[in-house]
């Protein structure tokens, strides 16, 4: 025989020996093999694999934190709006303090305390 023809025979014989390998014995059971294939599919090959799920959960936690911060800001703005629009003098005061609005030829001075809050708002509380 020629040496080139023996290579496929040895390859076939080594493949048959690989079938009896100790690591592959549990996969001979149909249910175990199906479970392993399903786990590989779900954890690695699927569009919603383990990596994507972890990344999405991290994004969700960040968005929930941002949501709580924005909800607090909304409550603060609603409170401020109710205070300002209920009184015309407060509306003028708010416009002058927040947006530095002024009448022509007028200078606006806002006196603040050490916490950088206007002194008038402390007296009202």
PDB file of C-alpha atoms in Angstrom:
ATOM      1  CA  UNK A   1       0.000   0.000   0.000  1.00  0.00           C
ATOM      2  CA  UNK A   2       0.989   3.540  -0.564  1.00  0.00           C
ATOM      3  CA  UNK A   3       1.710   5.730   2.480  1.00  0.00           C
ATOM      4  CA  UNK A   4      -0.804   8.431   1.400  1.00  0.00           C
ATOM      5  CA  UNK A   5      -3.735   5.997   1.473  1.00  0.00           C
ATOM      6  CA  UNK A   6      -3.172   4.962   5.094  1.00  0.00           C
ATOM      7  CA  UNK A   7      -3.752   8.469   6.534  1.00  0.00           C
ATOM      8  CA  UNK A   8      -7.583   8.395   6.164  1.00  0.00           C
ATOM      9  CA  UNK A   9      -7.694   4.954   7.779  1.00  0.00           C
ATOM     10  CA  UNK A  10      -5.751   6.167  10.826  1.00  0.00           C
ATOM     11  CA  UNK A  11      -7.918   9.266  11.008  1.00  0.00           C
ATOM     12  CA  UNK A  12     -11.076   7.159  10.957  1.00  0.00           C
ATOM     13  CA  UNK A  13      -9.703   4.863  13.648  1.00  0.00           C
ATOM     14  CA  UNK A  14      -8.813   7.833  15.919  1.00  0.00           C
ATOM     15  CA  UNK A  15     -12.327   9.248  15.450  1.00  0.00           C
ATOM     16  CA  UNK A  16     -13.834   5.954  16.585  1.00  0.00           C
ATOM     17  CA  UNK A  17     -11.621   5.994  19.688  1.00  0.00           C
ATOM     18  CA  UNK A  18     -12.715   9.601  20.394  1.00  0.00           C
ATOM     19  CA  UNK A  19     -16.320   8.405  20.604  1.00  0.00           C
ATOM     20  CA  UNK A  20     -15.407   6.445  23.745  1.00  0.00           C
ATOM     21  CA  UNK A  21     -13.688   9.408  25.401  1.00  0.00           C
ATOM     22  CA  UNK A  22     -14.575   9.865  29.111  1.00  0.00           C
ATOM     23  CA  UNK A  23     -15.732  13.476  28.686  1.00  0.00           C
ATOM     24  CA  UNK A  24     -18.284  12.557  26.040  1.00  0.00           C
ATOM     25  CA  UNK A  25     -19.893   9.623  27.885  1.00  0.00           C
ATOM     26  CA  UNK A  26     -22.583  11.790  29.587  1.00  0.00           C
ATOM     27  CA  UNK A  27     -23.556  13.183  26.175  1.00  0.00           C
ATOM     28  CA  UNK A  28     -24.631   9.747  24.996  1.00  0.00           C
ATOM     29  CA  UNK A  29     -27.875  10.246  26.884  1.00  0.00           C
ATOM     30  CA  UNK A  30     -30.321  12.099  24.593  1.00  0.00           C
ATOM     31  CA  UNK A  31     -31.718  14.333  27.340  1.00  0.00           C
ATOM     32  CA  UNK A  32     -28.312  15.361  28.634  1.00  0.00           C
ATOM     33  CA  UNK A  33     -27.095  16.144  25.127  1.00  0.00           C
ATOM     34  CA  UNK A  34     -30.243  18.148  24.437  1.00  0.00           C
ATOM     35  CA  UNK A  35     -29.831  20.081  27.687  1.00  0.00           C
ATOM     36  CA  UNK A  36     -26.194  20.900  26.914  1.00  0.00           C
ATOM     37  CA  UNK A  37     -27.077  22.001  23.379  1.00  0.00           C
ATOM     38  CA  UNK A  38     -29.933  24.173  24.708  1.00  0.00           C
ATOM     39  CA  UNK A  39     -27.665  25.789  27.325  1.00  0.00           C
ATOM     40  CA  UNK A  40     -25.024  26.561  24.713  1.00  0.00           C
ATOM     41  CA  UNK A  41     -27.700  28.050  22.484  1.00  0.00           C
ATOM     42  CA  UNK A  42     -29.262  30.206  25.203  1.00  0.00           C
ATOM     43  CA  UNK A  43     -26.041  31.343  26.879  1.00  0.00           C
ATOM     44  CA  UNK A  44     -23.846  31.903  23.828  1.00  0.00           C
ATOM     45  CA  UNK A  45     -25.549  31.763  20.435  1.00  0.00           C
ATOM     46  CA  UNK A  46     -28.928  33.437  20.967  1.00  0.00           C
ATOM     47  CA  UNK A  47     -29.522  37.145  20.302  1.00  0.00           C
ATOM     48  CA  UNK A  48     -30.375  37.577  23.996  1.00  0.00           C
ATOM     49  CA  UNK A  49     -27.332  35.704  25.265  1.00  0.00           C
ATOM     50  CA  UNK A  50     -25.835  36.079  28.725  1.00  0.00           C
ATOM     51  CA  UNK A  51     -23.607  39.016  27.755  1.00  0.00           C
ATOM     52  CA  UNK A  52     -26.531  41.010  26.342  1.00  0.00           C
ATOM     53  CA  UNK A  53     -28.662  40.303  29.411  1.00  0.00           C
ATOM     54  CA  UNK A  54     -25.934  41.539  31.776  1.00  0.00           C
ATOM     55  CA  UNK A  55     -25.348  44.698  29.714  1.00  0.00           C
ATOM     56  CA  UNK A  56     -29.087  45.411  29.574  1.00  0.00           C
ATOM     57  CA  UNK A  57     -29.439  45.007  33.344  1.00  0.00           C
ATOM     58  CA  UNK A  58     -26.587  47.451  33.954  1.00  0.00           C
ATOM     59  CA  UNK A  59     -28.221  49.965  31.601  1.00  0.00           C
ATOM     60  CA  UNK A  60     -31.557  49.452  33.346  1.00  0.00           C
ATOM     61  CA  UNK A  61     -30.020  50.215  36.758  1.00  0.00           C
ATOM     62  CA  UNK A  62     -28.431  53.394  35.397  1.00  0.00           C
ATOM     63  CA  UNK A  63     -31.724  54.469  33.823  1.00  0.00           C
ATOM     64  CA  UNK A  64     -33.618  53.804  37.055  1.00  0.00           C
ATOM     65  CA  UNK A  65     -31.160  56.026  38.950  1.00  0.00           C
ATOM     66  CA  UNK A  66     -31.588  58.725  36.311  1.00  0.00           C
ATOM     67  CA  UNK A  67     -35.360  58.334  36.525  1.00  0.00           C
ATOM     68  CA  UNK A  68     -35.353  58.910  40.280  1.00  0.00           C
ATOM     69  CA  UNK A  69     -33.168  62.027  39.898  1.00  0.00           C
ATOM     70  CA  UNK A  70     -35.460  63.403  37.209  1.00  0.00           C
ATOM     71  CA  UNK A  71     -38.552  62.657  39.305  1.00  0.00           C
ATOM     72  CA  UNK A  72     -37.054  64.691  42.158  1.00  0.00           C
ATOM     73  CA  UNK A  73     -36.342  67.555  39.759  1.00  0.00           C
ATOM     74  CA  UNK A  74     -39.928  67.405  38.463  1.00  0.00           C
ATOM     75  CA  UNK A  75     -41.279  67.622  42.013  1.00  0.00           C
ATOM     76  CA  UNK A  76     -39.045  70.608  42.708  1.00  0.00           C
ATOM     77  CA  UNK A  77     -40.166  72.389  39.528  1.00  0.00           C
ATOM     78  CA  UNK A  78     -43.841  71.700  40.293  1.00  0.00           C
ATOM     79  CA  UNK A  79     -43.450  73.123  43.788  1.00  0.00           C
ATOM     80  CA  UNK A  80     -41.674  76.182  42.423  1.00  0.00           C
ATOM     81  CA  UNK A  81     -44.315  76.672  39.728  1.00  0.00           C
ATOM     82  CA  UNK A  82     -47.143  76.534  42.276  1.00  0.00           C
ATOM     83  CA  UNK A  83     -45.378  79.110  44.449  1.00  0.00           C
ATOM     84  CA  UNK A  84     -44.640  81.470  41.569  1.00  0.00           C
ATOM     85  CA  UNK A  85     -47.818  81.430  39.535  1.00  0.00           C
ATOM     86  CA  UNK A  86     -50.038  81.849  42.590  1.00  0.00           C
ATOM     87  CA  UNK A  87     -48.826  85.378  43.309  1.00  0.00           C
ATOM     88  CA  UNK A  88     -48.002  88.138  40.747  1.00  0.00           C
ATOM     89  CA  UNK A  89     -45.337  89.647  43.022  1.00  0.00           C
ATOM     90  CA  UNK A  90     -43.684  86.252  43.385  1.00  0.00           C
ATOM     91  CA  UNK A  91     -43.772  85.857  39.590  1.00  0.00           C
ATOM     92  CA  UNK A  92     -41.888  89.112  39.161  1.00  0.00           C
ATOM     93  CA  UNK A  93     -39.428  88.187  41.920  1.00  0.00           C
ATOM     94  CA  UNK A  94     -38.859  84.752  40.391  1.00  0.00           C
ATOM     95  CA  UNK A  95     -38.254  86.187  36.921  1.00  0.00           C
ATOM     96  CA  UNK A  96     -35.798  88.733  38.306  1.00  0.00           C
ATOM     97  CA  UNK A  97     -33.860  86.166  40.357  1.00  0.00           C
ATOM     98  CA  UNK A  98     -33.803  83.222  37.973  1.00  0.00           C
ATOM     99  CA  UNK A  99     -33.361  84.993  34.662  1.00  0.00           C
ATOM    100  CA  UNK A 100     -31.835  88.255  35.884  1.00  0.00           C
ATOM    101  CA  UNK A 101     -34.651  90.182  34.246  1.00  0.00           C
ATOM    102  CA  UNK A 102     -34.767  93.884  34.962  1.00  0.00           C
ATOM    103  CA  UNK A 103     -36.450  97.052  33.911  1.00  0.00           C
ATOM    104  CA  UNK A 104     -34.566  99.424  31.622  1.00  0.00           C
ATOM    105  CA  UNK A 105     -31.898 101.446  33.463  1.00  0.00           C
ATOM    106  CA  UNK A 106     -32.222  99.276  36.575  1.00  0.00           C
ATOM    107  CA  UNK A 107     -29.633  97.130  38.343  1.00  0.00           C
ATOM    108  CA  UNK A 108     -30.685  93.923  40.115  1.00  0.00           C
ATOM    109  CA  UNK A 109     -28.913  92.781  43.272  1.00  0.00           C
ATOM    110  CA  UNK A 110     -29.707  89.429  44.842  1.00  0.00           C
ATOM    111  CA  UNK A 111     -28.551  89.019  48.428  1.00  0.00           C
ATOM    112  CA  UNK A 112     -27.635  85.429  49.281  1.00  0.00           C
ATOM    113  CA  UNK A 113     -26.626  83.689  52.483  1.00  0.00           C
ATOM    114  CA  UNK A 114     -23.632  81.361  52.997  1.00  0.00           C
ATOM    115  CA  UNK A 115     -25.571  78.488  51.332  1.00  0.00           C
ATOM    116  CA  UNK A 116     -26.031  80.591  48.191  1.00  0.00           C
ATOM    117  CA  UNK A 117     -29.805  80.878  48.745  1.00  0.00           C
ATOM    118  CA  UNK A 118     -31.644  84.200  48.534  1.00  0.00           C
ATOM    119  CA  UNK A 119     -32.272  85.741  51.947  1.00  0.00           C
ATOM    120  CA  UNK A 120     -35.972  86.381  51.157  1.00  0.00           C
ATOM    121  CA  UNK A 121     -36.706  82.682  50.699  1.00  0.00           C
ATOM    122  CA  UNK A 122     -35.293  81.898  54.168  1.00  0.00           C
ATOM    123  CA  UNK A 123     -37.564  84.434  55.863  1.00  0.00           C
ATOM    124  CA  UNK A 124     -40.685  83.009  54.154  1.00  0.00           C
ATOM    125  CA  UNK A 125     -40.069  79.492  55.400  1.00  0.00           C
TER     126      UNK A 125
END
